[in-house]
Amino acid sequence: MTTETPEAVSTPTPEHLAEEFESLFGYRPIGSFRAPGRVNFIGEHTDYNAGFVLPIAIDRAVYVAIGRRPDNGAAGQGGDVPGLRGEDAGNTGTVQPPRRGESIRIVSDHRDDTGQRMFGQFAAAELVPGSLPGWLSHPAGVVDEIAKTTGTVVGGVDLYIESTVPVGAGLSSSHALEVAVLIALDEVYGLGLDDREKVLLTQRAENDFVGAPTGIVDQAASIMTEAGHALFLDCRDLSARQIPFDLDAEGLRLLVIDSKVSHSHSESGYGARRRTCEESAAIFGVDSLRELADDVDLSDLTEEQRKRVRHVIAENARVRATVELLEDNERSTGDDHDARISAIGDLLVASHESLQHDYEVSCVELDVAVAAAMGAGALGARMIGGGFGGSAIALIHADQVVQVGDAVTAAFAEHGYGEPDIFAVSAGRGAARFD
């Protein structure tokens, strides 16, 4: 097993993206944009309960190069196209020609089963939920929501996509794709969207077009987080605060452990827990579990309801405690500094235990991953995401990447599980133009 470090990941350059774009479409792009994946450091299943979360943007991202064709068919968008030389006008590149002037063509560097780059095209006027399969539904959802929200009909554009965010590892590669496409279109079309509008637009694209009932954590982390910080996000009103958390400066890494397991009841289990939380809030006569005091009397609830509510209340408290430790950590030194980092690790473990026993969304593979990481010297570890499979994270010193990774791999082999994918990430900056 090879555990990847952040330094081992090959990041595309703007010139590389421009060259690839030109070879595919036959003209130079207007520019390139990037949107990072995310790790939710702590605060699980609190977002749809209007609670607190603390994600970081990671140093792996989706990259989009974008251009507008001279045959642009979008209403009101004709005229000269920045980045397009006159001699390029007759060159259609190597990809399939646009079916019509307003068509949007997208090429991904990901390969299909035959080894070919993934490709698709569509027109904004054709879009209805469910009309496009798989990965194309995410950029299409953004285009559709831009039309509904701003009245701008996107058309006559080409996009080339590369990504260093692993697909299926719980790092929000699909949300990063949506955000990268949105910030590219926002600049090219002069939409003038602020960060809050971008977060909500991509959430609607995911909910209404893609059909995934997700919250706003992933988009907010990708759009709003500053480099060297975690995002303390209040999911009730989208208010946010940047919390200093410079993993590189601290000599720390987050090790992502992708179990490569997805149990069949993951979607139904998520929905059931969300309904239980809503029913419990109704019993107390509040809009969400966020409104409940930490010491609320839960005796009138069923055992299942008590467990779910107990997790949400305690997890919100753990997020607040982590934020306090990180803010105080900036002013601490020596043993006090180390003690605060250790306390943060303890909160991660407590979060996992709560997800395992009260929210009951962990699985044996994730429990083994957390136990093995802690046994190998991790400062803290927990499962991340919706549960029933997926990934765990471990907070480690930078020189422990191989040590902890090897221990987890050995533990999986000992239990007869498939080999996990393990890689280290650090905190990155939020979505932006990539020059």
Coordinates of C-alpha atoms in Angstrom, one line a residue:
M1 CA 0.0 0.0 0.0
T2 CA 1.3 3.5 -0.9
T3 CA -0.1 6.3 1.3
E4 CA -0.2 9.5 -0.8
T5 CA 1.1 12.7 0.8
P6 CA -0.2 16.1 -0.4
E7 CA 3.2 16.7 -2.1
A8 CA 2.7 13.5 -4.2
V9 CA -0.4 14.9 -5.9
S10 CA 0.3 16.4 -9.4
T11 CA -1.6 19.7 -9.7
P12 CA -2.3 21.0 -13.2
T13 CA -1.0 24.4 -14.1
P14 CA -3.1 27.2 -15.8
E15 CA -1.0 26.8 -19.0
H16 CA -1.5 23.0 -19.0
L17 CA -5.3 23.5 -18.8
A18 CA -5.2 26.1 -21.5
E19 CA -3.2 23.8 -23.8
E20 CA -5.5 20.9 -23.2
F21 CA -8.5 23.1 -23.8
E22 CA -7.1 24.4 -27.1
S23 CA -6.2 21.0 -28.3
L24 CA -9.8 19.8 -27.7
F25 CA -11.8 22.8 -28.8
G26 CA -9.5 24.6 -31.2
Y27 CA -9.2 28.0 -29.4
R28 CA -7.8 29.4 -26.3
P29 CA -9.9 29.6 -23.1
I30 CA -10.9 32.8 -21.4
G31 CA -9.4 31.5 -18.1
S32 CA -9.3 28.7 -15.6
F33 CA -10.9 28.3 -12.2
R34 CA -10.6 25.9 -9.3
A35 CA -12.8 24.7 -6.5
P36 CA -11.5 22.5 -3.6
G37 CA -13.0 19.4 -2.1
R38 CA -13.6 19.5 1.6
V39 CA -13.3 17.5 4.8
N40 CA -15.8 18.2 7.5
F41 CA -13.4 18.2 10.5
I42 CA -16.2 17.9 13.1
G43 CA -20.0 18.4 13.1
E44 CA -21.7 15.4 11.5
H45 CA -25.4 15.2 10.9
T46 CA -25.8 18.6 12.4
D47 CA -26.3 20.6 9.1
Y48 CA -29.9 19.5 8.5
N49 CA -30.7 20.1 12.1
A50 CA -29.7 23.8 11.7
G51 CA -26.6 23.2 13.8
F52 CA -22.9 23.9 13.6
V53 CA -20.2 22.4 11.3
L54 CA -16.4 23.0 11.0
P55 CA -15.2 22.0 7.5
I56 CA -11.9 22.8 5.8
A57 CA -11.2 23.2 2.2
I58 CA -8.5 20.7 1.2
D59 CA -5.5 21.0 -1.1
R60 CA -7.2 18.9 -3.8
A61 CA -9.5 20.5 -6.2
V62 CA -11.6 20.5 -9.4
Y63 CA -10.1 22.7 -12.2
V64 CA -12.2 24.1 -15.1
A65 CA -11.0 25.9 -18.2
I66 CA -13.8 27.8 -20.0
G67 CA -14.2 29.5 -23.3
R68 CA -17.0 31.0 -25.4
R69 CA -17.3 30.1 -29.1
P70 CA -17.8 32.7 -31.9
D71 CA -21.0 30.8 -32.9
N72 CA -22.3 31.5 -29.4
G73 CA -26.1 31.1 -29.6
A74 CA -27.1 32.4 -26.1
A75 CA -29.5 35.4 -26.3
G76 CA -27.8 38.7 -25.8
Q77 CA -24.3 37.1 -25.5
G78 CA -23.0 37.6 -29.0
G79 CA -20.1 39.7 -30.2
D80 CA -16.4 39.4 -29.6
V81 CA -15.3 36.6 -27.4
P82 CA -12.4 37.3 -25.0
G83 CA -9.5 34.8 -25.4
L84 CA -10.5 33.8 -29.0
R85 CA -8.2 34.7 -31.8
G86 CA -9.6 35.4 -35.2
E87 CA -7.7 32.7 -36.9
D88 CA -9.2 30.1 -34.5
A89 CA -12.8 30.8 -35.6
G90 CA -12.9 27.9 -38.1
N91 CA -11.1 25.4 -35.9
T92 CA -13.4 23.0 -34.1
G93 CA -10.7 21.1 -32.3
T94 CA -10.7 17.3 -31.8
V95 CA -14.0 16.9 -29.9
Q96 CA -17.5 16.4 -31.3
P97 CA -18.8 19.6 -32.9
P98 CA -21.6 21.5 -31.2
R99 CA -25.0 20.3 -32.2
R100 CA -26.2 23.9 -32.3
G101 CA -24.8 27.4 -31.5
E102 CA -26.2 27.4 -28.0
S103 CA -24.8 23.9 -27.1
I104 CA -22.6 23.6 -24.0
R105 CA -19.8 21.1 -24.5
I106 CA -17.9 19.6 -21.5
V107 CA -14.9 17.3 -21.6
S108 CA -13.5 15.6 -18.4
D109 CA -10.0 14.2 -18.1
H110 CA -11.6 11.2 -16.3
R111 CA -11.7 8.2 -18.6
D112 CA -14.6 5.8 -19.4
D113 CA -14.3 2.0 -19.6
T114 CA -12.7 2.3 -23.1
G115 CA -10.1 4.8 -22.0
Q116 CA -11.7 7.7 -23.7
R117 CA -12.1 11.1 -22.0
M118 CA -15.7 11.6 -20.8
F119 CA -17.7 14.0 -22.9
G120 CA -21.1 15.4 -23.1
Q121 CA -23.1 18.3 -24.5
F122 CA -26.5 19.9 -23.9
A123 CA -28.4 23.1 -24.3
A124 CA -29.9 25.0 -21.4
A125 CA -33.4 25.0 -23.0
E126 CA -33.4 21.2 -23.0
L127 CA -32.7 20.7 -19.4
V128 CA -35.1 19.0 -17.1
P129 CA -34.3 17.0 -13.9
G130 CA -33.3 13.5 -14.7
S131 CA -32.5 14.4 -18.3
L132 CA -28.7 13.8 -18.0
P133 CA -27.0 10.8 -16.4
G134 CA -24.2 10.7 -13.9
W135 CA -21.5 13.4 -13.7
L136 CA -23.0 15.6 -16.4
S137 CA -26.1 16.3 -14.2
H138 CA -23.9 18.4 -11.9
P139 CA -22.8 21.1 -14.3
A140 CA -26.1 20.9 -16.0
G141 CA -27.9 21.6 -12.7
V142 CA -25.8 24.7 -12.3
V143 CA -26.6 26.0 -15.8
D144 CA -30.3 25.3 -15.1
E145 CA -30.3 27.0 -11.8
I146 CA -28.5 30.1 -13.2
A147 CA -31.3 30.5 -15.7
K148 CA -34.0 30.2 -12.9
T149 CA -32.2 32.4 -10.5
T150 CA -30.7 35.2 -12.7
G151 CA -32.6 34.9 -16.0
T152 CA -29.2 34.3 -17.8
V153 CA -29.3 31.6 -20.4
V154 CA -25.9 30.0 -20.6
G155 CA -24.9 28.8 -24.1
G156 CA -22.2 28.6 -26.7
V157 CA -19.5 27.7 -24.1
D158 CA -17.0 24.9 -23.8
L159 CA -15.5 23.6 -20.6
Y160 CA -12.5 21.3 -19.9
I161 CA -12.3 19.7 -16.4
E162 CA -9.5 18.1 -14.5
S163 CA -9.7 17.0 -10.8
T164 CA -7.4 15.9 -8.0
V165 CA -10.3 15.2 -5.7
P166 CA -10.8 11.4 -5.4
V167 CA -14.3 10.3 -6.6
G168 CA -16.3 8.4 -4.0
A169 CA -14.1 9.1 -1.0
G170 CA -16.5 11.5 0.7
L171 CA -14.5 14.6 -0.1
S172 CA -17.4 16.2 -2.1
S173 CA -15.9 15.9 -5.6
S174 CA -19.4 16.5 -7.2
H175 CA -19.9 19.6 -5.2
A176 CA -16.5 20.9 -6.1
L177 CA -17.4 20.3 -9.7
E178 CA -20.6 22.3 -9.3
V179 CA -18.8 25.2 -7.6
A180 CA -15.9 25.3 -10.2
V181 CA -18.5 25.5 -13.0
L182 CA -20.5 28.2 -11.2
I183 CA -17.6 30.5 -10.4
A184 CA -16.4 30.2 -14.0
L185 CA -19.8 31.1 -15.4
D186 CA -20.3 33.8 -12.8
E187 CA -17.2 35.6 -14.1
V188 CA -17.7 34.9 -17.8
Y189 CA -21.3 36.1 -17.7
G190 CA -20.8 38.8 -15.1
L191 CA -23.5 37.4 -12.8
G192 CA -22.2 39.2 -9.8
L193 CA -23.2 36.5 -7.3
D194 CA -21.9 36.9 -3.7
D195 CA -20.7 33.9 -1.7
R196 CA -24.0 33.3 0.0
E197 CA -25.9 33.3 -3.3
K198 CA -23.3 30.9 -4.8
V199 CA -23.8 28.5 -1.9
L200 CA -27.5 28.5 -2.2
L201 CA -27.6 28.3 -6.0
T202 CA -25.4 25.2 -6.0
Q203 CA -27.4 23.6 -3.2
R204 CA -30.6 24.1 -5.3
A205 CA -28.9 22.6 -8.3
E206 CA -28.0 19.6 -6.2
N207 CA -31.4 19.3 -4.6
D208 CA -33.7 20.2 -7.5
F209 CA -31.9 19.1 -10.6
V210 CA -29.5 16.3 -9.5
G211 CA -32.1 15.0 -7.0
A212 CA -29.8 14.7 -4.0
P213 CA -31.2 16.1 -0.7
T214 CA -27.9 17.5 0.5
G215 CA -27.3 20.4 2.9
I216 CA -25.0 23.4 2.4
V217 CA -21.8 22.3 4.1
D218 CA -19.9 21.1 1.1
Q219 CA -20.6 24.1 -1.1
A220 CA -20.0 26.6 1.7
A221 CA -16.6 25.0 2.5
S222 CA -15.5 25.1 -1.1
I223 CA -16.7 28.6 -1.7
M224 CA -16.1 30.4 1.6
T225 CA -13.1 29.0 3.3
E226 CA -9.8 30.9 3.5
A227 CA -6.4 29.3 3.3
G228 CA -5.1 28.1 6.6
H229 CA -8.5 28.2 8.2
A230 CA -11.5 26.1 9.0
L231 CA -15.0 27.5 8.4
F232 CA -17.2 27.7 11.5
L233 CA -20.6 27.7 9.8
D234 CA -24.0 28.2 11.4
C235 CA -26.3 26.2 9.2
R236 CA -29.4 28.0 10.5
D237 CA -28.5 31.4 8.9
L238 CA -25.3 30.6 6.9
S239 CA -23.3 33.0 9.1
A240 CA -19.7 32.0 9.1
R241 CA -16.4 32.7 10.8
Q242 CA -12.9 31.8 9.7
I243 CA -11.1 29.9 12.4
P244 CA -7.2 29.7 12.2
F245 CA -6.3 26.0 11.5
D246 CA -3.0 26.0 9.5
L247 CA -2.2 22.3 9.4
D248 CA 1.1 22.8 7.6
A249 CA 2.3 25.4 10.1
E250 CA 1.3 23.1 13.0
G251 CA 3.2 20.2 11.4
L252 CA -0.1 18.2 11.1
R253 CA -1.9 16.3 8.4
L254 CA -5.4 14.9 8.0
L255 CA -5.2 11.3 6.8
V256 CA -8.2 10.3 4.8
I257 CA -9.1 6.6 5.0
D258 CA -11.5 5.6 2.2
S259 CA -12.9 2.2 3.3
K260 CA -14.2 1.7 -0.3
V261 CA -17.3 0.3 1.4
S262 CA -20.9 1.5 0.7
H263 CA -23.6 -0.5 2.5
S264 CA -26.9 -0.9 0.7
H265 CA -29.0 0.8 3.4
S266 CA -27.0 4.1 3.3
E267 CA -29.7 6.2 1.6
S268 CA -32.6 4.8 3.5
G269 CA -30.7 5.1 6.8
Y270 CA -29.9 8.7 6.2
G271 CA -33.5 9.5 5.4
A272 CA -34.8 7.7 8.5
R273 CA -32.5 9.6 10.8
R274 CA -33.4 12.9 9.3
R275 CA -37.1 12.1 9.8
T276 CA -36.5 11.0 13.4
C277 CA -34.8 14.4 14.1
E278 CA -37.7 16.3 12.5
E279 CA -40.2 14.3 14.5
S280 CA -38.3 14.9 17.8
A281 CA -38.1 18.6 17.1
A282 CA -41.8 18.7 16.6
I283 CA -42.4 16.9 19.9
F284 CA -40.5 19.8 21.6
G285 CA -42.4 22.4 19.5
V286 CA -39.2 23.8 18.0
D287 CA -38.1 24.2 14.3
S288 CA -35.0 22.2 14.7
L289 CA -32.9 20.3 17.3
R290 CA -30.6 23.3 17.3
E291 CA -33.1 25.1 19.5
L292 CA -32.8 22.6 22.4
A293 CA -30.7 23.3 25.5
D294 CA -27.7 21.0 26.2
D295 CA -29.4 19.7 29.3
V296 CA -32.9 19.3 27.9
D297 CA -35.0 16.5 29.4
L298 CA -35.3 13.7 26.8
S299 CA -37.4 11.3 28.9
D300 CA -40.6 11.8 26.8
L301 CA -38.8 10.5 23.7
T302 CA -38.5 6.9 22.5
E303 CA -35.1 5.3 23.0
E304 CA -34.3 5.8 19.3
Q305 CA -35.3 9.4 19.4
R306 CA -33.2 10.0 22.6
K307 CA -30.1 8.6 20.9
R308 CA -30.5 10.7 17.8
V309 CA -31.2 13.9 19.7
R310 CA -28.4 13.2 22.2
H311 CA -25.9 13.0 19.3
V312 CA -27.0 16.2 17.7
I313 CA -26.9 18.2 20.9
A314 CA -23.5 16.8 21.9
E315 CA -22.0 17.2 18.4
N316 CA -23.0 20.8 18.3
A317 CA -21.2 21.2 21.7
R318 CA -18.1 19.5 20.3
V319 CA -18.0 21.8 17.4
R320 CA -18.2 24.8 19.7
A321 CA -15.5 23.3 21.9
T322 CA -13.2 22.7 18.9
V323 CA -13.6 26.2 17.7
E324 CA -12.7 27.6 21.2
L325 CA -9.6 25.3 21.4
L326 CA -8.4 26.4 17.9
E327 CA -8.9 30.1 18.7
D328 CA -7.1 29.8 22.0
N329 CA -4.4 27.7 20.3
E330 CA -3.2 30.7 18.4
R331 CA -2.2 32.3 21.7
S332 CA -0.7 29.2 23.4
T333 CA 2.8 27.8 23.3
G334 CA 4.7 24.8 24.5
D335 CA 2.9 22.2 26.7
D336 CA -0.3 24.2 26.7
H337 CA -0.3 24.3 22.9
D338 CA 0.2 20.5 22.7
A339 CA -2.5 19.9 25.2
R340 CA -5.0 21.9 23.1
I341 CA -4.2 19.9 20.0
S342 CA -4.6 16.7 22.1
A343 CA -8.0 17.9 23.4
I344 CA -9.1 18.5 19.8
G345 CA -8.1 14.9 19.0
D346 CA -10.2 13.7 21.9
L347 CA -13.2 15.5 20.6
L348 CA -12.8 13.7 17.2
V349 CA -12.9 10.4 19.0
A350 CA -15.9 11.4 21.0
S351 CA -17.6 12.4 17.8
H352 CA -17.0 9.0 16.3
E353 CA -18.2 7.1 19.4
S354 CA -21.4 9.2 19.3
L355 CA -21.9 8.5 15.6
Q356 CA -21.2 4.8 16.3
H357 CA -23.5 4.3 19.3
D358 CA -26.1 7.1 19.4
Y359 CA -26.6 8.0 15.7
E360 CA -25.7 4.4 14.6
V361 CA -24.3 5.3 11.2
S362 CA -20.9 3.8 11.5
C363 CA -19.9 0.4 10.2
V364 CA -17.3 -2.2 11.3
E365 CA -14.8 -1.1 8.6
L366 CA -14.9 2.5 9.8
D367 CA -14.6 1.4 13.5
V368 CA -11.6 -0.7 12.6
A369 CA -10.0 2.3 10.7
V370 CA -10.5 4.6 13.7
A371 CA -9.2 2.1 16.2
A372 CA -6.1 1.2 14.1
A373 CA -5.3 4.8 13.5
M374 CA -5.5 5.6 17.2
G375 CA -3.5 2.5 18.1
A376 CA -0.7 3.7 15.7
G377 CA -0.4 7.1 17.4
A378 CA -3.0 9.4 15.8
L379 CA -4.1 12.4 17.8
G380 CA -7.7 11.7 17.0
A381 CA -9.9 10.0 14.4
R382 CA -13.5 9.7 13.4
M383 CA -15.8 8.6 10.5
I384 CA -16.9 11.4 8.2
G385 CA -20.0 11.8 6.0
G386 CA -23.4 10.3 6.0
G387 CA -22.1 6.9 7.3
F388 CA -22.7 3.2 6.5
G389 CA -19.4 3.2 4.7
G390 CA -17.3 5.9 3.1
S391 CA -14.3 7.4 4.8
A392 CA -12.7 8.2 8.2
I393 CA -10.1 10.9 9.0
A394 CA -7.2 10.8 11.4
L395 CA -5.4 13.9 12.8
I396 CA -1.7 13.0 12.8
H397 CA 1.7 14.6 12.9
A398 CA 3.1 15.1 9.4
D399 CA 5.8 12.4 9.9
Q400 CA 3.2 9.8 10.8
V401 CA 1.6 9.5 7.4
V402 CA 3.2 6.1 6.5
Q403 CA 3.1 4.7 10.0
V404 CA -0.6 5.3 10.5
G405 CA -1.5 4.4 7.0
D406 CA 0.3 1.0 7.2
A407 CA -1.3 0.2 10.5
V408 CA -4.8 0.8 9.1
T409 CA -4.0 -1.3 6.0
A410 CA -2.7 -4.1 8.1
A411 CA -5.9 -4.0 10.3
F412 CA -8.1 -4.2 7.3
A413 CA -6.2 -7.2 6.0
E414 CA -6.4 -8.9 9.4
H415 CA -10.2 -8.5 9.4
G416 CA -10.5 -9.8 5.9
Y417 CA -11.6 -6.4 4.5
G418 CA -10.6 -5.0 1.1
E419 CA -7.6 -2.7 1.0
P420 CA -8.5 0.9 1.7
D421 CA -7.4 4.0 -0.1
I422 CA -5.4 6.2 2.2
F423 CA -4.0 9.6 1.5
A424 CA -3.0 12.7 3.4
V425 CA -4.5 16.2 2.8
S426 CA -3.8 19.6 4.2
A427 CA -5.9 22.8 4.5
G428 CA -6.3 24.7 1.2
R429 CA -7.9 27.9 0.0
G430 CA -11.4 28.3 -1.3
A431 CA -12.7 28.5 -4.8
A432 CA -11.2 31.2 -7.1
R433 CA -9.9 32.0 -10.5
F434 CA -6.8 30.0 -11.2
D435 CA -4.1 32.0 -13.0

